Short mmCIF file of C-alpha atoms and ligand atoms in Angstrom, two decimals:
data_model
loop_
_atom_site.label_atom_id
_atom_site.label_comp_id
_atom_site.label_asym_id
_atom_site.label_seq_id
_atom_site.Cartn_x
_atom_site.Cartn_y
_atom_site.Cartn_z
CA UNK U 1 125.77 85.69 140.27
CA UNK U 2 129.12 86.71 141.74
CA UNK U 3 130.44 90.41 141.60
CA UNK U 4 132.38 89.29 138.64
CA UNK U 5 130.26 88.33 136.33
CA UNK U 6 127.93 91.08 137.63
CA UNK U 7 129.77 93.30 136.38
CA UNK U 8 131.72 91.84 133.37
CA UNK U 9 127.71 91.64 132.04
CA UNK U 10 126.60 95.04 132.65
CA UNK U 11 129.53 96.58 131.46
CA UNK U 12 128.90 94.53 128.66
CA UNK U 13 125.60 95.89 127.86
CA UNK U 14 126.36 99.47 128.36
CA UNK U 15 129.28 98.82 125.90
CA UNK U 16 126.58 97.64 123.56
CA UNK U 17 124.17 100.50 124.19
CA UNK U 18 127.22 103.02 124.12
CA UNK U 19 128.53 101.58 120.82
CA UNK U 20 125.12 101.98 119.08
CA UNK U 21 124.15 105.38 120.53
CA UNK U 22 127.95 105.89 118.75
CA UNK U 23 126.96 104.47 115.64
CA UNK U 24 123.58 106.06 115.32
CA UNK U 25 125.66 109.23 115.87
CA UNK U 26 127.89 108.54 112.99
CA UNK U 27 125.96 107.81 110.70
CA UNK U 28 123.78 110.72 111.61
CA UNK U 29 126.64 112.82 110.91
CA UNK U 30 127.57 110.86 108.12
CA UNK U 31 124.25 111.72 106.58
CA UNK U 32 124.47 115.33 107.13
CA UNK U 33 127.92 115.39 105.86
CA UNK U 34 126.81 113.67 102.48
CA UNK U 35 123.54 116.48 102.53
CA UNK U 36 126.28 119.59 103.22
CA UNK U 37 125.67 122.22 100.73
CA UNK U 38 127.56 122.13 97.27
CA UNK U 39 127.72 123.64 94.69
CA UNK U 40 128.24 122.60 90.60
CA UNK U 41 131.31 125.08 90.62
CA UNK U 42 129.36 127.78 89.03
CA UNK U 43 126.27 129.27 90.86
CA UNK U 44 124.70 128.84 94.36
CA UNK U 45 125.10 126.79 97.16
CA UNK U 46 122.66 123.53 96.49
CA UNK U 47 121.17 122.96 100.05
CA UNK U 48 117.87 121.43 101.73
CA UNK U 49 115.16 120.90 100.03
CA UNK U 50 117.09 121.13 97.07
CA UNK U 51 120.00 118.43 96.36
CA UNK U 52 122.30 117.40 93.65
CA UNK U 53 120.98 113.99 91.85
CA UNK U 54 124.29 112.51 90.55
CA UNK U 55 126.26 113.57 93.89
CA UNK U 56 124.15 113.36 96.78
CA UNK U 57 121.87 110.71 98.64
CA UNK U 58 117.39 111.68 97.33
CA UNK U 59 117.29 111.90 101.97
CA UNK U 60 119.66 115.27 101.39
CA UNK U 61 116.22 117.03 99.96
CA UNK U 62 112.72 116.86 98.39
CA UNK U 63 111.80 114.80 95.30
CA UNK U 64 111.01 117.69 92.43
CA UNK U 65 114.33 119.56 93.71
CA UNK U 66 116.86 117.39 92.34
CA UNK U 67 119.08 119.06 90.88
CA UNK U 68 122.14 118.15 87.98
CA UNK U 69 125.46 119.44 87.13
CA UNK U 70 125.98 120.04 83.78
CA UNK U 71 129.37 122.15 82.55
CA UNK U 72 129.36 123.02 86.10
CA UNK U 73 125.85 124.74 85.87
CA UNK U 74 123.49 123.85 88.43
CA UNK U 75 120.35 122.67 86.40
CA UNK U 76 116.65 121.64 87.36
CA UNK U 77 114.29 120.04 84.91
CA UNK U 78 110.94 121.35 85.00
CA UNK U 79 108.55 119.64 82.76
CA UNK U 80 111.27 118.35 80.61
CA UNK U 81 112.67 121.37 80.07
CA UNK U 82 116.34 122.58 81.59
CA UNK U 83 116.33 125.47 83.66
CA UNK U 84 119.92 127.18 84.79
CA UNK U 85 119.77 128.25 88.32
CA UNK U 86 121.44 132.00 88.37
CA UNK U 87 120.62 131.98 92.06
CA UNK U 88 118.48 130.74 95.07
CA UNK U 89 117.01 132.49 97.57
CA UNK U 90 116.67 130.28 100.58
CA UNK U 91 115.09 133.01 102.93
CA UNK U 92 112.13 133.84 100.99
CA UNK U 93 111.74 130.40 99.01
CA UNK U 94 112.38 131.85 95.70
CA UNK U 95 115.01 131.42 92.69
CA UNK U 96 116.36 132.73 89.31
CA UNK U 97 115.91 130.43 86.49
CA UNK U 98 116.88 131.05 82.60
CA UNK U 99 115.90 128.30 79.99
CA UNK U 100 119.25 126.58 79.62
CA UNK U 101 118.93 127.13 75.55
CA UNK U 102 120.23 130.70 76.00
CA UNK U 103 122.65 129.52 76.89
CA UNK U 104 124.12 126.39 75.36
CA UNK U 105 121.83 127.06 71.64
CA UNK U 106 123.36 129.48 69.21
CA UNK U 107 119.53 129.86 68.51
CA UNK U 108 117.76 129.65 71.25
CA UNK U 109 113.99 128.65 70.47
CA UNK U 110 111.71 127.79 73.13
CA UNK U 111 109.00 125.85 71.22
CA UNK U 112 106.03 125.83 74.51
CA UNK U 113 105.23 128.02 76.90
CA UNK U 114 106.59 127.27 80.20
CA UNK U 115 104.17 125.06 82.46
CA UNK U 116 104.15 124.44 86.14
CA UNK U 117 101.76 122.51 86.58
CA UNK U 118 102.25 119.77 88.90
CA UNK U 119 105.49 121.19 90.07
CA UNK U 120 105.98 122.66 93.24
CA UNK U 121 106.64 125.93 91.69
CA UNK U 122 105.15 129.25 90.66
CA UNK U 123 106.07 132.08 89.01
CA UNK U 124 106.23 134.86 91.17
CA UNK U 125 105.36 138.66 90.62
CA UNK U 126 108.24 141.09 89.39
CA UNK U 127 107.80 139.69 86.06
CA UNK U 128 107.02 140.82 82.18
CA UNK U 129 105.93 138.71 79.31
CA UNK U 130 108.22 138.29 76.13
CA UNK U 131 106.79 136.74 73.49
CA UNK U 132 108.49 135.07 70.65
CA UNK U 133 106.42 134.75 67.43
CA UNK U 134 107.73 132.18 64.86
CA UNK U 135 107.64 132.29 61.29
CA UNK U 136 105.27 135.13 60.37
CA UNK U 137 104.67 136.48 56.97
CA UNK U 138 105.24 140.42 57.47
CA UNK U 139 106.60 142.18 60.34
CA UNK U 140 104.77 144.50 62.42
CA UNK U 141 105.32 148.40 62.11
CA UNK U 142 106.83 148.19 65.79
CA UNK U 143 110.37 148.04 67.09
CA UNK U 144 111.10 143.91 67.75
CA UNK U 145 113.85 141.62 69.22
CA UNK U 146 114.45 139.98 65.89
CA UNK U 147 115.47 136.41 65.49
CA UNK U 148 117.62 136.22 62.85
CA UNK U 149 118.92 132.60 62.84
CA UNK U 150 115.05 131.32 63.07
CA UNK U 151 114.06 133.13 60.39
CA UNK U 152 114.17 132.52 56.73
CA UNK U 153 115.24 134.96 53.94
CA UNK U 154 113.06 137.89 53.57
CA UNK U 155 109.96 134.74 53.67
CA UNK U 156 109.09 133.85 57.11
CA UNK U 157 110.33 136.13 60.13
CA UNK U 158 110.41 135.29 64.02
CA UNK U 159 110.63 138.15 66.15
CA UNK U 160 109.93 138.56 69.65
CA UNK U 161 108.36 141.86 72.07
CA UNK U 162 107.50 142.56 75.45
CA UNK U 163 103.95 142.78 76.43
CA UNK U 164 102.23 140.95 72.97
CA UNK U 165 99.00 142.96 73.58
CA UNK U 166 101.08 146.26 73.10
CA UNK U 167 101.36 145.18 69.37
CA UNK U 168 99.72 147.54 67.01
CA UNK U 169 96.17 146.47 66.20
CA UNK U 170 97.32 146.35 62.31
CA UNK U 171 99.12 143.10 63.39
CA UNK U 172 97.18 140.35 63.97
CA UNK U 173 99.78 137.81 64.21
CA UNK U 174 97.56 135.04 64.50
CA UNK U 175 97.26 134.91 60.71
CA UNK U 176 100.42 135.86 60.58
CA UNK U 177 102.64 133.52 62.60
CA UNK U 178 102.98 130.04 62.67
CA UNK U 179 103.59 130.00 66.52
CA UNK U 180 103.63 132.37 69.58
CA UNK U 181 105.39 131.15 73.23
CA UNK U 182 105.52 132.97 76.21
CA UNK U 183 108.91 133.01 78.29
CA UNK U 184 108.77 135.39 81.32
CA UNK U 185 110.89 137.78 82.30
CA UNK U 186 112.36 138.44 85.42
CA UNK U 187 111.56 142.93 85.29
CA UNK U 188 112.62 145.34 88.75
CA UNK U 189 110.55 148.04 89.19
CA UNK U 190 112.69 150.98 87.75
CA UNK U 191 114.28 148.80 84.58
CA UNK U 192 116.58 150.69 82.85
CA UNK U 193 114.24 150.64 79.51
CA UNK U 194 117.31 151.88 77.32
CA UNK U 195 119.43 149.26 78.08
CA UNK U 196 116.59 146.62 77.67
CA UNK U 197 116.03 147.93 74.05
CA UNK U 198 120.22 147.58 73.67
CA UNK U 199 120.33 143.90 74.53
CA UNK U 200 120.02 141.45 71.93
CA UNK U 201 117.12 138.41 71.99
CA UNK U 202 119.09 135.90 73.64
CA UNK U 203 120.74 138.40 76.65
CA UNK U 204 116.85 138.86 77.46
CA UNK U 205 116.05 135.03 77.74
CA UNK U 206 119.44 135.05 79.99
CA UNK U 207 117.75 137.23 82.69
CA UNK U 208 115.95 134.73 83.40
CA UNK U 209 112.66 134.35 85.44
CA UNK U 210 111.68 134.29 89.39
CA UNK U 211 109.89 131.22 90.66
CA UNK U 212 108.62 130.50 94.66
CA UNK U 213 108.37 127.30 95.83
CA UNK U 214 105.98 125.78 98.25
CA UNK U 215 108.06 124.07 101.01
CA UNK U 216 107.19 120.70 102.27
CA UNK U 217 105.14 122.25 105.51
CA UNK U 218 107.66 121.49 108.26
CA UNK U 219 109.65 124.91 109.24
CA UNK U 220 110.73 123.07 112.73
CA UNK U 221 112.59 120.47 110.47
CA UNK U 222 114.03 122.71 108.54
CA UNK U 223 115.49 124.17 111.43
CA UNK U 224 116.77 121.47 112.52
CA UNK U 225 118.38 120.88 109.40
CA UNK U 226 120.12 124.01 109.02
CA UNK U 227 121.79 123.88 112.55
CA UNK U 228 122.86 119.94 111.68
CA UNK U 229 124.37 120.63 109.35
CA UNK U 230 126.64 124.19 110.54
C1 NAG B 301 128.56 128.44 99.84
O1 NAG B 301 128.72 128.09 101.20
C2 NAG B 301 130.05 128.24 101.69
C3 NAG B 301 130.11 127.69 103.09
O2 NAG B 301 128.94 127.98 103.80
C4 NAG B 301 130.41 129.74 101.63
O3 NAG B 301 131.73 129.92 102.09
C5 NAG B 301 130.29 130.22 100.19
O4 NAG B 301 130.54 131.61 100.12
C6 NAG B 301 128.91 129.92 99.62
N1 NAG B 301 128.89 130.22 98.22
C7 NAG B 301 127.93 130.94 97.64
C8 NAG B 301 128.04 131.13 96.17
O5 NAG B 301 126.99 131.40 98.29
C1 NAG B 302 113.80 137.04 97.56
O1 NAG B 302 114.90 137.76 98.00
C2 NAG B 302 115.79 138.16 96.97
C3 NAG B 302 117.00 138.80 97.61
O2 NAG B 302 116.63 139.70 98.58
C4 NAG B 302 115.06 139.12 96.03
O3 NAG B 302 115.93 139.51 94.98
C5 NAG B 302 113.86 138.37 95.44
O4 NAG B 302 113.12 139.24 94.62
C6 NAG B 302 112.98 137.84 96.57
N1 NAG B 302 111.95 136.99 96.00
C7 NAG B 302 110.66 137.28 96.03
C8 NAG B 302 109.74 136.27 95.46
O5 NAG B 302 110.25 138.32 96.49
C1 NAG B 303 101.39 130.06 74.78
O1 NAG B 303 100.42 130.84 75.48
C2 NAG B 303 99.77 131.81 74.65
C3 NAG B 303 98.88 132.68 75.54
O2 NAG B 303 98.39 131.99 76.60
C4 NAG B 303 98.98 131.10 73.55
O3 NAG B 303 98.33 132.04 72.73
C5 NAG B 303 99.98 130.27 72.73
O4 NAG B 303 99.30 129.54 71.73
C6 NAG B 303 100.75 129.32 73.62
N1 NAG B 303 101.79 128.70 72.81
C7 NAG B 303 101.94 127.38 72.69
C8 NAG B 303 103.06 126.90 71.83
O5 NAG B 303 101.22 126.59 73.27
C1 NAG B 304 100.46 128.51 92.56
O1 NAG B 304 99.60 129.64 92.69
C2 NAG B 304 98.23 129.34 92.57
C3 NAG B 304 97.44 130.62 92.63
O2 NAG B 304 98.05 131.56 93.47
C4 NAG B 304 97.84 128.35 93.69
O3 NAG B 304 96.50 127.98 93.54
C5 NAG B 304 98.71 127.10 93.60
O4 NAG B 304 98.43 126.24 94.66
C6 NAG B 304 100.17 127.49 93.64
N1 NAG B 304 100.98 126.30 93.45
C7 NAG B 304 102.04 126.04 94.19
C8 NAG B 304 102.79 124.80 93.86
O5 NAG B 304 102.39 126.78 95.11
C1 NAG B 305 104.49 132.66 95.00
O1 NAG B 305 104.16 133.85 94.29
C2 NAG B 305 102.78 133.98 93.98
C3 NAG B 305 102.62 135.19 93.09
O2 NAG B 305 103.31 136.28 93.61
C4 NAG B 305 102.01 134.10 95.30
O3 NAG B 305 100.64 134.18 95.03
C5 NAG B 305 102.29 132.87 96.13
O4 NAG B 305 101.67 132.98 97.39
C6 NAG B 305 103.78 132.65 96.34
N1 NAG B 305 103.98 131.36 96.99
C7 NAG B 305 104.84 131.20 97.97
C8 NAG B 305 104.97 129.83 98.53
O5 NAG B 305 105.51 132.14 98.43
C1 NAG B 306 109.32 127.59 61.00
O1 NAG B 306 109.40 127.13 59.67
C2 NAG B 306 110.44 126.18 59.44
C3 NAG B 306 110.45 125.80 57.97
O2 NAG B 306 110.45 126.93 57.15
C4 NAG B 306 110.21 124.97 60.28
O3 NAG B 306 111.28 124.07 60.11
C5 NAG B 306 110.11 125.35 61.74
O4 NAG B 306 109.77 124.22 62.53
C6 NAG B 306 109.07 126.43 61.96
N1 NAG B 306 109.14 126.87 63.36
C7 NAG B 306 108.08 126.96 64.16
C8 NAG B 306 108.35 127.36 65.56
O5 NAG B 306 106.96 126.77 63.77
C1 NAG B 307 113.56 128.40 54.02
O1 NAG B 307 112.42 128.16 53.20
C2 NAG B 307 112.67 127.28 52.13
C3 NAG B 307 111.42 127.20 51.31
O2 NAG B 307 110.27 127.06 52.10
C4 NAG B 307 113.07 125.92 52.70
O3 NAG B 307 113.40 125.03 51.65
C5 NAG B 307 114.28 126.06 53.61
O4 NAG B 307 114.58 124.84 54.25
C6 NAG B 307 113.99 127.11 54.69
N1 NAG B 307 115.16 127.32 55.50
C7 NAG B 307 115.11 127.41 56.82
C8 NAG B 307 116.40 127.69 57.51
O5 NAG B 307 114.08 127.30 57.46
C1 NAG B 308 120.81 152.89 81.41
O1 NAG B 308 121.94 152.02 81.20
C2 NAG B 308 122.92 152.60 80.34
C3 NAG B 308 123.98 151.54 80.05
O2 NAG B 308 124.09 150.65 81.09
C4 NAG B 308 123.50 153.85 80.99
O3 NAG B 308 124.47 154.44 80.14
C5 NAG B 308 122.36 154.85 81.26
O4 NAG B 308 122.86 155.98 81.96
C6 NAG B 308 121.26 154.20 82.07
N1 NAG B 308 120.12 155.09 82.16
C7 NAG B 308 119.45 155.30 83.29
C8 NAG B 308 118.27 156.25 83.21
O5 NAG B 308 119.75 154.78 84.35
C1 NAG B 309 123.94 139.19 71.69
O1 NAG B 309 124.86 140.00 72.40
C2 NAG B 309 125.95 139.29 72.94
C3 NAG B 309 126.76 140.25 73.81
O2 NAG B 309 126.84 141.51 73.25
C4 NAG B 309 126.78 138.70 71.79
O3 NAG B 309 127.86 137.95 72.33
C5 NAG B 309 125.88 137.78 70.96
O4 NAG B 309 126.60 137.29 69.85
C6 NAG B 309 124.65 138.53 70.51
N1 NAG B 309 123.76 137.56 69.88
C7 NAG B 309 123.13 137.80 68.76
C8 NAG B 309 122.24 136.73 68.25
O5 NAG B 309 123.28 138.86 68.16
C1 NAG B 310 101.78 124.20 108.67
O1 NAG B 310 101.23 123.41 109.72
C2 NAG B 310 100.83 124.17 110.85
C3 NAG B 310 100.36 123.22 111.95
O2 NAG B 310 100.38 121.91 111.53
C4 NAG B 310 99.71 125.13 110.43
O3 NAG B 310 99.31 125.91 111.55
C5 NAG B 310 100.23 126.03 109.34
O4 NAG B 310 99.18 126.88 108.87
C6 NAG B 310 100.76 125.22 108.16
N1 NAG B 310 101.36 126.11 107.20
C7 NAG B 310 101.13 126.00 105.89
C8 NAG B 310 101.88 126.95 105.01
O5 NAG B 310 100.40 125.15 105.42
#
């Protein structure tokens, strides 16, 4: 082999090796530039392990955290049910979720009790229970969210109340009620209870509810992740 061709073939292969390591790179970048955080226009930055189903590639985050843009809300399904995400707290694997029927409902009814099972959620402490009872006969002799456009005439009432167990004993809304469904509440120590009694039935299902999520155990990747994609 003369010096030539020596060198005309080496080159050549270090061309190849350099042009793949370049590729590789690209489309490494490429991938972290499709998995950058967005947002729906309204509401948080949507980042790793959560990612935006209609926009962004299912590698950009985790399979139960898909999320969808709808009206510019960002919204996650759990257990066929929408959820609006108020906010996300990335640090401490938590978020803000309110049942998207406060929203877009002029009567807002959630007809079953919110279920997690087989998500990779939970609902986290800081919380109350409101219950929302649905067409009962009488109502009790106790101050209640009332639910005017699900209730019928002076017939059958739906009204709702914190803490269900705090209802007088001379209620026993099981044979009174059709229905009951819990929807949590996200509650801060300290609530300003006069203000909670001032808000109407569908400004308390817009505060929404705290949930944690288990993360997929890899921390390093994570890492990793997060200074990618800076
Ligand atoms: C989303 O991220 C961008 C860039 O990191 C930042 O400028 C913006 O303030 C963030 N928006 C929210 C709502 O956190
Ligand atoms: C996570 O942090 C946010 C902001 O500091 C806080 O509001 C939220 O309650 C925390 N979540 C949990 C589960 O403690
Ligand atoms: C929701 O949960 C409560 C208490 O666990 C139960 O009494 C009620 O029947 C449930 N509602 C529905 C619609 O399943
Ligand atoms: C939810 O909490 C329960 C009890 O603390 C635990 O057994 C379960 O594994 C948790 N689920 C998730 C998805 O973190
Ligand atoms: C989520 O919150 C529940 C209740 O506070 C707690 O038992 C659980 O350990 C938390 N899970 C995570 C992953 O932080
Ligand atoms: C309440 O009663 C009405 C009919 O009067 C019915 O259409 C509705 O489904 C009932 N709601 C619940 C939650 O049971
Ligand atoms: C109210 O009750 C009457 C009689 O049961 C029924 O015909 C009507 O559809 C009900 N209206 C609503 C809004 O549930
Ligand atoms: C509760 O909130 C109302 C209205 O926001 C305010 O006027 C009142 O001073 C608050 N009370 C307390 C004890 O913080
Ligand atoms: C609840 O209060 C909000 C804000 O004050 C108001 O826009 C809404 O119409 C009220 N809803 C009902 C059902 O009274
Ligand atoms: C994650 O994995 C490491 C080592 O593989 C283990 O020490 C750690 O306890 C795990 N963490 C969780 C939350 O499972």
């Amino acid at each position: 082999m003369d010096t030539q061709n020596f060198f005309t073939s080496h080159i050549c292969i270090l061309f190849i090796i350099f042009t793949n390591l370049a590729n590789r790179a690209l489309s490494v970048n490429q991938k972290f530039q499709d998995c950058a955080p967005h947002d729906c226009g309204n509401g948080p930055n949507i980042s790793y392990p959560f990612w935006i189903l209609d926009e962004q590639e299912s590698f950009c985050g985790y399979p139960r955290f898909g999320i969808t843009c709808n009206e510019q809300n960002p919204v996650l399904k759990i257990s066929n049910d929408e959820y609006i995400i108020k906010d996300i707290f990335y640090s401490n694997h938590s978020l803000l979720v309110a049942n998207a029927a406060a929203y877009w409902d002029a009567c807002p009814t959630p007809l079953h009790n919110v279920s997690l099972d087989r998500t990779p959620f939970n609902l986290s402490l800081y919380r109350s229970d409101f219950s929302i009872f649905y067409n009962c006969t009488s109502l009790p002799q106790y101050p209640t969210y009332g639910l005017d456009c699900a209730s019928n005439g002076t017939t059958l009432h739906s009204l709702a109340v914190f803490h269900e167990k705090a209802l007088d004993v001379n209620y026993p809304w099981e044979k009174r009620c059709q229905s009951l469904v819990d929807v949590p509440v996200h509650m801060l120590f300290g609530v300003n209870l006069t203000s909670l009694s001032q808000m109407n039935y569908t400004e308390i299902l817009k505060m929404g509810f705290l949930l944690n999520w288990t993360a997929p155990n890899c921390s390093s990747c994570e890492k990793w992740w997060t200074l990618w994609i800076r």
